[in-house]
mmCIF file of C-alpha atoms and ligand atoms in Angstrom:
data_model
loop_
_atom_site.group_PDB
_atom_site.id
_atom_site.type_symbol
_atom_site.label_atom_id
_atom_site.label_comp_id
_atom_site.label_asym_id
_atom_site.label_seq_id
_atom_site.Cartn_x
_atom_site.Cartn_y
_atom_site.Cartn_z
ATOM 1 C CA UNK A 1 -39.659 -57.926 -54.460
ATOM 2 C CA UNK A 2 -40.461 -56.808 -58.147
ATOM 3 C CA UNK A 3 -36.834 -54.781 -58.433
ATOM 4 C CA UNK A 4 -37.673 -54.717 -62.164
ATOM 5 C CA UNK A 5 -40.944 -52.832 -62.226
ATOM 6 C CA UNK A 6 -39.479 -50.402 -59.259
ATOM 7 C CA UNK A 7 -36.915 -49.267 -61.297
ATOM 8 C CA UNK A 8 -39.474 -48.714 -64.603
ATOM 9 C CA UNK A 9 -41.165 -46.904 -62.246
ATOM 10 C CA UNK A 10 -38.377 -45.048 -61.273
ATOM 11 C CA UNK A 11 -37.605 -43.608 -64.214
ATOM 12 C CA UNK A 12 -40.955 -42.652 -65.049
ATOM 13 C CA UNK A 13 -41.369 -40.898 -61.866
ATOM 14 C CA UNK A 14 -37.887 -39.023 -62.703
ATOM 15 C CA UNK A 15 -39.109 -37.087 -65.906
ATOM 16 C CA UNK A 16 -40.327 -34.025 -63.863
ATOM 17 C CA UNK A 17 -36.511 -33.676 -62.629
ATOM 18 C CA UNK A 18 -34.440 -34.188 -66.020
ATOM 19 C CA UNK A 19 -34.201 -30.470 -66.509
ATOM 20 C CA UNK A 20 -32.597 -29.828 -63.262
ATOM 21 C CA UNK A 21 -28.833 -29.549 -62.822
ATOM 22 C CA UNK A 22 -26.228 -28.929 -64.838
ATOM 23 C CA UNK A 23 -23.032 -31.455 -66.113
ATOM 24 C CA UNK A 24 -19.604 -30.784 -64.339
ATOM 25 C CA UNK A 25 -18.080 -28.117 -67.035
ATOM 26 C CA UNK A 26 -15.496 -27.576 -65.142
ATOM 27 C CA UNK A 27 -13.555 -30.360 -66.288
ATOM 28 C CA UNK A 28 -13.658 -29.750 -70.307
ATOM 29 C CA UNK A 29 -13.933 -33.273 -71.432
ATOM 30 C CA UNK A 30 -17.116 -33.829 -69.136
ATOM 31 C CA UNK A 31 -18.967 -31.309 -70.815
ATOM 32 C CA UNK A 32 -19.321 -33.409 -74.075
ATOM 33 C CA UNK A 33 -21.501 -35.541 -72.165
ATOM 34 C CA UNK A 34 -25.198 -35.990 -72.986
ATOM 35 C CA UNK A 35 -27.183 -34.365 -70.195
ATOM 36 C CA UNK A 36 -30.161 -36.235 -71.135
ATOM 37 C CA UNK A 37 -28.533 -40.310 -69.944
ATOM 38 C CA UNK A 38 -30.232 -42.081 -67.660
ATOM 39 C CA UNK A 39 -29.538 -45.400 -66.884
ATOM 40 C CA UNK A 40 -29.996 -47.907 -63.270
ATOM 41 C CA UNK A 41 -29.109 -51.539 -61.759
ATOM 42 C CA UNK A 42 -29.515 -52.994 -59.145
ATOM 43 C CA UNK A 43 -27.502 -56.304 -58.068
ATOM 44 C CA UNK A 44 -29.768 -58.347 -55.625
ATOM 45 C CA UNK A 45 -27.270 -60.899 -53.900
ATOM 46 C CA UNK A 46 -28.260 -64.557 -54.441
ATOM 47 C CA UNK A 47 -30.644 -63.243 -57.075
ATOM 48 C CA UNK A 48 -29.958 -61.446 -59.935
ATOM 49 C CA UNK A 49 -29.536 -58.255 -61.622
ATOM 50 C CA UNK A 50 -31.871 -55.522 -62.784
ATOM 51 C CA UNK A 51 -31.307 -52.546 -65.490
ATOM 52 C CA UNK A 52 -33.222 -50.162 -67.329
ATOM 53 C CA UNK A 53 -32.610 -47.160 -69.085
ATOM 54 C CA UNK A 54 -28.769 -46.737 -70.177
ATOM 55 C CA UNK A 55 -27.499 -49.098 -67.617
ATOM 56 C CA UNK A 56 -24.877 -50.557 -70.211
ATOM 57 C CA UNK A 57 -23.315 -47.195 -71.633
ATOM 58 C CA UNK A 58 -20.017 -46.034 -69.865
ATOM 59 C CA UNK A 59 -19.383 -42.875 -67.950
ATOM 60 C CA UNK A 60 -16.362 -41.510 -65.671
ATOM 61 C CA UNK A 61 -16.836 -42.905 -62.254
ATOM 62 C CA UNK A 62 -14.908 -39.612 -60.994
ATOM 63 C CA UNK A 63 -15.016 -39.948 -57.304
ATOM 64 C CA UNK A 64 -16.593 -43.097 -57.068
ATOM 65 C CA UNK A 65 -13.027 -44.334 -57.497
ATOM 66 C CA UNK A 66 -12.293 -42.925 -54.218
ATOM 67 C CA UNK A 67 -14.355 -46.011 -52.704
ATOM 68 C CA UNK A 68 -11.499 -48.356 -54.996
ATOM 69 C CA UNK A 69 -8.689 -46.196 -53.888
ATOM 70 C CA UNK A 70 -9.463 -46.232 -50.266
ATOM 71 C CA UNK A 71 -9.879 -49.807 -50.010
ATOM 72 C CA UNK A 72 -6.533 -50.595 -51.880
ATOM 73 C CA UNK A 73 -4.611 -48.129 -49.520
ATOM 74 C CA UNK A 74 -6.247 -49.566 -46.323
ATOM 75 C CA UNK A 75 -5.023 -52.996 -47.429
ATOM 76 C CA UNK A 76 -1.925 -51.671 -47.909
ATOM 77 C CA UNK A 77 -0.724 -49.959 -45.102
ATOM 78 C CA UNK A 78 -3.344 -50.833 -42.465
ATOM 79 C CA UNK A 79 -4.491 -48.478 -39.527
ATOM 80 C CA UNK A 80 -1.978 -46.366 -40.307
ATOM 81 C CA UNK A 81 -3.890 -45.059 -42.545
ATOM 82 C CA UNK A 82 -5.622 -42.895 -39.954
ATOM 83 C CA UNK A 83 -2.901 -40.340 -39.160
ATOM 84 C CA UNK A 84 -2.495 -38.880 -43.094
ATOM 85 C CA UNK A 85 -6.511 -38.630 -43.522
ATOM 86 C CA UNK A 86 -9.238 -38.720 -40.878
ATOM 87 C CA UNK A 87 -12.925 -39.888 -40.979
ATOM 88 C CA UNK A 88 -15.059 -36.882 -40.021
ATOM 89 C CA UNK A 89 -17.826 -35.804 -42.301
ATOM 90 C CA UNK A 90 -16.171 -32.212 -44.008
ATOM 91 C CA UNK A 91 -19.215 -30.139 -44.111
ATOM 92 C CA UNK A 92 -17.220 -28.257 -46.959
ATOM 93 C CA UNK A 93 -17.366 -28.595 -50.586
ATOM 94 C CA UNK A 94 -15.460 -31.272 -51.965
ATOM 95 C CA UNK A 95 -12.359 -29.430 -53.038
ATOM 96 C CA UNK A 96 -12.049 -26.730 -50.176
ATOM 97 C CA UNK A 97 -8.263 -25.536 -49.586
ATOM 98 C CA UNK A 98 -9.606 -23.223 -46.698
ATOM 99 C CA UNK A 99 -10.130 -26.746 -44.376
ATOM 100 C CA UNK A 100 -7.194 -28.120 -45.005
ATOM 101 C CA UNK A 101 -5.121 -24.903 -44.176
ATOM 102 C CA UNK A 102 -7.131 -25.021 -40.740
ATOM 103 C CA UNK A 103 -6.740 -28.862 -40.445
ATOM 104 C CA UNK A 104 -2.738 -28.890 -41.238
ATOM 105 C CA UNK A 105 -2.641 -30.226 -44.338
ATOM 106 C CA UNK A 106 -4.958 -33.591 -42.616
ATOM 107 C CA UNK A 107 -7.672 -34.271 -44.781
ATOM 108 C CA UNK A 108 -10.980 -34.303 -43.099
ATOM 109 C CA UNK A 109 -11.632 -37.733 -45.170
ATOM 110 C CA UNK A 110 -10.568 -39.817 -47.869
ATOM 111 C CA UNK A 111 -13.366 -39.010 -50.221
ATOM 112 C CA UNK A 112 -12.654 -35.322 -50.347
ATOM 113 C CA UNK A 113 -10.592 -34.952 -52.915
ATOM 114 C CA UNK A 114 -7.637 -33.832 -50.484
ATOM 115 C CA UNK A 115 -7.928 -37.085 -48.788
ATOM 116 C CA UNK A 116 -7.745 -39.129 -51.852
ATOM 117 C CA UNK A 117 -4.564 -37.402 -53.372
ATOM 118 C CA UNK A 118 -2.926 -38.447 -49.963
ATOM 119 C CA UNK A 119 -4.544 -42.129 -50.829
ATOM 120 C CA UNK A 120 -3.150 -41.924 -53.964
ATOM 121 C CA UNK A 121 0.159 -41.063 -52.945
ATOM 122 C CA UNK A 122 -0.184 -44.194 -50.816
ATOM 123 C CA UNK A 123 -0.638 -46.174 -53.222
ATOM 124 C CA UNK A 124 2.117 -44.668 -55.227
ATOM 125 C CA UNK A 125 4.796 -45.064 -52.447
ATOM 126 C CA UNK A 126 3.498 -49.358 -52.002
ATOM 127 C CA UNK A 127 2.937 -50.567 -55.358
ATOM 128 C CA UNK A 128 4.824 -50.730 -58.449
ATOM 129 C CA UNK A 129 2.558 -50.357 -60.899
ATOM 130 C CA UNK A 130 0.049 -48.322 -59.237
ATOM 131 C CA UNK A 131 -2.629 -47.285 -62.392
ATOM 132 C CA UNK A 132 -2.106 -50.913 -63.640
ATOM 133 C CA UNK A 133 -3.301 -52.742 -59.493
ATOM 134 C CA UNK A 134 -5.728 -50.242 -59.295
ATOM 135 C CA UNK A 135 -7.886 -51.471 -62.604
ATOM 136 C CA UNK A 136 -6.753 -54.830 -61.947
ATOM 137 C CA UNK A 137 -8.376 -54.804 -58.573
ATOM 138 C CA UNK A 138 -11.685 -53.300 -59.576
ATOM 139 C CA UNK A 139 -12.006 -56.213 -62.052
ATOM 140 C CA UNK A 140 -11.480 -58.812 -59.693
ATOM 141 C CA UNK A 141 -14.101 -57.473 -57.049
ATOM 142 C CA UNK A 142 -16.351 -57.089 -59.707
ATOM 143 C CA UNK A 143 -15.626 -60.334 -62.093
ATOM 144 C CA UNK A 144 -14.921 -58.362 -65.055
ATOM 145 C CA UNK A 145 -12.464 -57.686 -67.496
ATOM 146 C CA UNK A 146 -11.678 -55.109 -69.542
ATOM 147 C CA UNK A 147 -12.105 -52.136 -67.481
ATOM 148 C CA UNK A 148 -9.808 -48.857 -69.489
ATOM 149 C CA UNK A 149 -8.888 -44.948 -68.128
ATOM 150 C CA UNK A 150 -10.619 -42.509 -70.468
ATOM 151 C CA UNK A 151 -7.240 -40.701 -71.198
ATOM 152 C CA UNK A 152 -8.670 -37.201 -72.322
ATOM 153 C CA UNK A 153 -10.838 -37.137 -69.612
ATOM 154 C CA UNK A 154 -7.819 -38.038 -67.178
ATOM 155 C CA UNK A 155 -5.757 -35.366 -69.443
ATOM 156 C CA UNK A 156 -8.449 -32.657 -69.889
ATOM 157 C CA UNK A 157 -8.095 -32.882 -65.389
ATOM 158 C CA UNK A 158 -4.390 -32.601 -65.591
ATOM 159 C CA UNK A 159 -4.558 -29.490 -68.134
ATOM 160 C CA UNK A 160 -7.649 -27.999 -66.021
ATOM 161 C CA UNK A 161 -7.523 -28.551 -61.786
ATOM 162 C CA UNK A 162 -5.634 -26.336 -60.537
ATOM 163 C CA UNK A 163 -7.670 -26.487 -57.576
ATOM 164 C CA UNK A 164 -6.448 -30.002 -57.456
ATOM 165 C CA UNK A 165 -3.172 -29.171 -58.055
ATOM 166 C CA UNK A 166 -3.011 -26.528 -55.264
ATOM 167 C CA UNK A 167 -4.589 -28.774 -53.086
ATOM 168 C CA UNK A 168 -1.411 -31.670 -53.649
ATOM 169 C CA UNK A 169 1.395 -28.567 -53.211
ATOM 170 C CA UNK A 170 -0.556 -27.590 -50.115
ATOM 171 C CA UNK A 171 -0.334 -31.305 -48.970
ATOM 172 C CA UNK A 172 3.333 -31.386 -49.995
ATOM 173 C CA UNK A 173 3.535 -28.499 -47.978
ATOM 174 C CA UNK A 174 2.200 -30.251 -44.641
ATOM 175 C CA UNK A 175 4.645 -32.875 -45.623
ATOM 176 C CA UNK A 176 1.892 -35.271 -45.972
ATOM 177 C CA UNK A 177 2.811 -36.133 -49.904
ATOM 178 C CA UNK A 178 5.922 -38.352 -50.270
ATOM 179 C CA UNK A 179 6.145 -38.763 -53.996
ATOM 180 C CA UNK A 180 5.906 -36.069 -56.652
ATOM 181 C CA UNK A 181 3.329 -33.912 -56.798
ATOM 182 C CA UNK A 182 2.460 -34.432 -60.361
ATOM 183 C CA UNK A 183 2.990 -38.011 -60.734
ATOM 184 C CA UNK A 184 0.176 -38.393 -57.298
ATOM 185 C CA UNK A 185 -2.156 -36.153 -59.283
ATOM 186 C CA UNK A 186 -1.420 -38.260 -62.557
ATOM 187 C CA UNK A 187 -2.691 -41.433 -60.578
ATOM 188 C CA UNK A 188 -5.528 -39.680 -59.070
ATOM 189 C CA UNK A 189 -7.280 -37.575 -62.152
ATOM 190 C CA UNK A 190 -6.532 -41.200 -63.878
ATOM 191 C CA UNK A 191 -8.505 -43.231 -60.860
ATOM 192 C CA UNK A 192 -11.276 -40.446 -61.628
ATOM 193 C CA UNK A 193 -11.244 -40.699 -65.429
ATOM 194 C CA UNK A 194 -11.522 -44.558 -65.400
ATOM 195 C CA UNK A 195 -15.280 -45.676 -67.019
ATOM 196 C CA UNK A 196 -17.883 -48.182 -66.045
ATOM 197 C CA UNK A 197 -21.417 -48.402 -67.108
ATOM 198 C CA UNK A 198 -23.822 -48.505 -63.975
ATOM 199 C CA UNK A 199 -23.768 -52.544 -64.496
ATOM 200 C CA UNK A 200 -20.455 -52.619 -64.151
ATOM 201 C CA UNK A 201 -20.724 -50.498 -61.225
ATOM 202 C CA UNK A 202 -23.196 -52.523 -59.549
ATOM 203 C CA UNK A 203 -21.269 -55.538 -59.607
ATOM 204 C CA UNK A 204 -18.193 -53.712 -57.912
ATOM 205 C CA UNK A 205 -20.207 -52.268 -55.003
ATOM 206 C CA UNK A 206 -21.415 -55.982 -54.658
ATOM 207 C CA UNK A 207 -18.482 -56.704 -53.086
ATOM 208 C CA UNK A 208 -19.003 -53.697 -50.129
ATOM 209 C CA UNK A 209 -22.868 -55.324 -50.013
ATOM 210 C CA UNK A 210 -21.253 -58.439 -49.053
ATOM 211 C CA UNK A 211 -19.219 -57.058 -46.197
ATOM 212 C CA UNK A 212 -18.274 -60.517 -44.965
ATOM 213 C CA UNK A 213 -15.930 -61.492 -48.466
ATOM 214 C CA UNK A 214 -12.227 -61.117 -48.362
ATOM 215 C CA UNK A 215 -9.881 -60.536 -51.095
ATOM 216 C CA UNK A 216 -6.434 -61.155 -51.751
ATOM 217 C CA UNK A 217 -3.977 -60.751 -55.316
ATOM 218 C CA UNK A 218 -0.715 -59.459 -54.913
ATOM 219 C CA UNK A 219 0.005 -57.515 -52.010
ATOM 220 C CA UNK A 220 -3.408 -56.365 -51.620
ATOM 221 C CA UNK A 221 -4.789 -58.233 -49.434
ATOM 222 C CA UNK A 222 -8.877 -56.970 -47.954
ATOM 223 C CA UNK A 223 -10.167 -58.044 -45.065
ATOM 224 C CA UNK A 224 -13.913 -57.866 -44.220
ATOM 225 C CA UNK A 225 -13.175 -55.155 -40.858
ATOM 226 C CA UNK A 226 -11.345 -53.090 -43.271
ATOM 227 C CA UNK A 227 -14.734 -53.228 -45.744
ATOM 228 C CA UNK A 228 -17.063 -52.530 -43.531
ATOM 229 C CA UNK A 229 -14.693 -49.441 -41.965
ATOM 230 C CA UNK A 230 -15.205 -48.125 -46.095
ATOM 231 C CA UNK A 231 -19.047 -48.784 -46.121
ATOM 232 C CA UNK A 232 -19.227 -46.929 -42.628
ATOM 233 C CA UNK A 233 -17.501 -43.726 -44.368
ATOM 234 C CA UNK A 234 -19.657 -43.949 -47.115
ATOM 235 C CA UNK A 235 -22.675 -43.306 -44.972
ATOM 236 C CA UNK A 236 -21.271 -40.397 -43.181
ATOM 237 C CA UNK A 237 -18.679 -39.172 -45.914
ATOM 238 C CA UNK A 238 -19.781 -40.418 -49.021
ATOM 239 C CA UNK A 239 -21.575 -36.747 -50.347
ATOM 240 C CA UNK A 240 -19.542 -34.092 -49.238
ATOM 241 C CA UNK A 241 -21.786 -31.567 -47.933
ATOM 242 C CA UNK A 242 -24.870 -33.324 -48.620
ATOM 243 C CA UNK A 243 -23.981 -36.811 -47.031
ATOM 244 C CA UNK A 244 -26.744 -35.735 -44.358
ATOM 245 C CA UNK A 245 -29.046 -35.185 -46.632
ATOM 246 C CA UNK A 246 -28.506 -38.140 -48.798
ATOM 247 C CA UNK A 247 -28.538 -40.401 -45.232
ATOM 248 C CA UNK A 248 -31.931 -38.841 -44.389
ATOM 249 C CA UNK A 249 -33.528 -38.923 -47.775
ATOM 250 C CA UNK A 250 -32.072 -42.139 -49.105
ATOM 251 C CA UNK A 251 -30.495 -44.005 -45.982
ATOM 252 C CA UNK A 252 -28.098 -46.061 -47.809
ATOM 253 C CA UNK A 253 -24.005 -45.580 -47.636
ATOM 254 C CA UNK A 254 -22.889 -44.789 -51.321
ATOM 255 C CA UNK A 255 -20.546 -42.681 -53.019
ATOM 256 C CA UNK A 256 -21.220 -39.974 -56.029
ATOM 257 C CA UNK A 257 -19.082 -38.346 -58.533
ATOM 258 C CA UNK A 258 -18.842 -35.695 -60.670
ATOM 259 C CA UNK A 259 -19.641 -37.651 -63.950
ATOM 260 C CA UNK A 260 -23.349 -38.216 -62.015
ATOM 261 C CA UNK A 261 -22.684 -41.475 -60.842
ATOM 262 C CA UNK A 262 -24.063 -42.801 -57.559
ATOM 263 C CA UNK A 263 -23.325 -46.470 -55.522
ATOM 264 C CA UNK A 264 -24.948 -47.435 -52.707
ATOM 265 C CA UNK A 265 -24.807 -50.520 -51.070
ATOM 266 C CA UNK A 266 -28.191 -52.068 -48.967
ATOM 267 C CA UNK A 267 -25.500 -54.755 -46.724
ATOM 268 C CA UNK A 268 -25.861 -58.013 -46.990
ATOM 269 C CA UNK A 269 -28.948 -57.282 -49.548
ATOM 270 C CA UNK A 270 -28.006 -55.237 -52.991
ATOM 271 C CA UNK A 271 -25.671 -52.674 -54.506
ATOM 272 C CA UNK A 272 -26.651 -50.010 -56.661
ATOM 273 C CA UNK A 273 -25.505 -47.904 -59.332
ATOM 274 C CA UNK A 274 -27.465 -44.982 -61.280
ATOM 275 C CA UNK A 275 -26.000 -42.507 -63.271
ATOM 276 C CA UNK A 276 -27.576 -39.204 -64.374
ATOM 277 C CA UNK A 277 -24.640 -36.681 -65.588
ATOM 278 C CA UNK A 278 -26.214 -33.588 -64.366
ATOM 279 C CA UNK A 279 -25.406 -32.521 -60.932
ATOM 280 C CA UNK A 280 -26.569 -30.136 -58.238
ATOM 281 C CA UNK A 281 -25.128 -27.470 -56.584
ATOM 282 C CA UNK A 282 -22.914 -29.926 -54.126
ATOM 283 C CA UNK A 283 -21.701 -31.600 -57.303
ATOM 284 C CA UNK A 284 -24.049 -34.779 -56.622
ATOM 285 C CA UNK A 285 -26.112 -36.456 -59.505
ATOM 286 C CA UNK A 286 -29.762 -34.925 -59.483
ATOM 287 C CA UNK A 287 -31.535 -38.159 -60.871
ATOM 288 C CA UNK A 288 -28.887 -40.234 -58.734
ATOM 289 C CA UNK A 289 -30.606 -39.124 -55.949
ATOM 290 C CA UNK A 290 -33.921 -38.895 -56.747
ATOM 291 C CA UNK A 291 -33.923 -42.276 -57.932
ATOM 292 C CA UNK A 292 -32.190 -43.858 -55.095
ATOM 293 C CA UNK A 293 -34.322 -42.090 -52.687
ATOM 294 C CA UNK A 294 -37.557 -43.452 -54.804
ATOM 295 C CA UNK A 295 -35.807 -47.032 -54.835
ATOM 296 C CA UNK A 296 -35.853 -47.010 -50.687
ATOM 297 C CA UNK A 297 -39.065 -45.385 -50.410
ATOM 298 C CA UNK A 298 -40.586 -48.044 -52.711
ATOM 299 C CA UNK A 299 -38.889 -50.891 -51.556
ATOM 300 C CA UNK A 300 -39.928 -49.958 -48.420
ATOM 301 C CA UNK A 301 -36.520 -51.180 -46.745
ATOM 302 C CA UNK A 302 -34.426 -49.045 -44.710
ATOM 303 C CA UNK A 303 -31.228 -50.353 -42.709
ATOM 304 C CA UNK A 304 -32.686 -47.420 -40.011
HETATM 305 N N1 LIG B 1 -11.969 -35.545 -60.665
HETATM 306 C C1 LIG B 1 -12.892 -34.726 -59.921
HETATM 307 C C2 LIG B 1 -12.163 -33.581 -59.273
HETATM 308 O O1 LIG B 1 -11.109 -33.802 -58.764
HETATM 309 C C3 LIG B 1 -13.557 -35.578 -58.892
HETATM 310 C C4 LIG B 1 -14.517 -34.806 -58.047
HETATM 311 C C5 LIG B 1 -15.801 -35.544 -57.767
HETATM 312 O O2 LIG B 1 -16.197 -36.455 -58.464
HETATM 313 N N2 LIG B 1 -16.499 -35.071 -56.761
HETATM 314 O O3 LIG B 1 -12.612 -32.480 -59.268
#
């Protein structure tokens, strides 16, 4: 398969949507970002890896984190996991308080952000250093080093969501936060603000690609069951309101963010990252899509 002229392709056949979509303004420090990056890699297992356009400039992974976070809680405290945060598809918009007042304060996922403040407070209540295991284990999945928080990104969300922060009193609330509410959202708007360039990326989400891998440092400790539980949520829970449409149009599992990154994985095949900062109306990356649904269509390869 010539992944390297697909993806030249790709980004030709992208130019007609570049002026669609708008950057996530609602977080301050994301609005510096140039509208106009485009950048895609693809990491082939037992092959190689292919970039083009700004695959090796770094951007907030926002809520692809919440792939990270998951897995690190899972390993953590095991299928217990399942009675603080379910594994339903929300149908709502990625921050809607109105579900979780219905639901009784049990998010309808862990990659709403609802769901992943009650992750982080996982993580919080089993390991010491939480902010410190969490970069430490995305470097070991994917073999680099290096990885850093953007701290005015991770401050400009601490000064800004109050969504977020209504959303963590209403959990306290339920009684399903232990630790304080400021130091869960001080882990989480940090897990969102940490940076990767789509290379980067690409090699994490290898890992997830590879289902059948384990991992163990400290006391986290992955198993492949637990990996393949994450890839399965990705594919029904990975974009919010839209993961239907992305499973229909693109047919991968991945996981976007509000910086307009995308990873998908094609198990036991490749992982992919793209990242295209300005987003649609569900918050998901415009180009992220339309490249990733030109990748499959292309590639002619579909795990349906
Ligand atoms: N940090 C963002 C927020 O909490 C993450 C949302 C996202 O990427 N969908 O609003």
């Amino acid at each position: 398969m010539d992944y390297q002229g697909i993806i030249e392709d790709i980004i030709k056949e992208i130019q007609p949507f570049t002026s669609h979509g708008k950057v996530a303004d609602y977080i301050p420090e994301m609005a510096k970002v140039d509208p106009s990056k485009f950048g895609i890699t693809i990491d082939v297992i037992d092959e190689g890896i292919y970039s083009a356009g700004d695959a090796r400039e770094k951007f907030s992974i926002q809520s692809v984190s919440k792939v990270f976070s998951l897995t690190i809680a899972h390993s953590l405290v095991g299928e217990s996991i399942w009675e603080r945060v379910k594994v339903e598809p929300s149908g709502s918009p990625f921050n809607s308080l109105v579900q979780l007042e219905y639901e009784n304060g049990i998010p309808r996922n862990p990659f709403i952000n609802a769901g992943a403040i009650v992750i982080a407070d996982i993580m919080l209540s089993n390991l010491p250093d939480s902010k410190a295991s969490f970069i430490e284990f995305v470097e070991q999945i994917s073999g680099i080093s290096g990885l850093a928080y953007n701290e005015n990104v991770a401050k400009s969300e601490m000064d800004s969501g109050f969504r977020n922060i209504a959303l963590a009193y209403f959990l306290k609330s339920y009684g399903n936060l232990d630790n304080d509410v400021m130091e869960v959202l001080d882990l989480y708007f940090h897990m969102c603000a940490l940076e990767m360039t789509c290379e980067e990326l690409a090699k994490a989400f290898l890992f997830y690609a590879k289902h059948g891998s384990s991992i163990k440092f400290d006391t986290i400790k992955v198993t492949p069951s637990q990996v393949k539980r994450t890839n399965a949520l990705m594919q029904t829970c990975g974009f919010y309101d839209e993961s239907g449409e992305f499973t229909f149009t693109v047919g991968l599992p991945g996981k976007s963010g509000v910086g307009g990154g995308v990873a998908a994985i094609y198990p036991q095949r490749y992982s992919v990252a793209v990242w295209g900062p300005k987003l649609n109306k569900k918050g998901n990356s415009v180009l992220g899509m339309k490249a990733l649904e030109l990748l499959t269509s292309k590639s002619e390869m579909s795990i349906f």
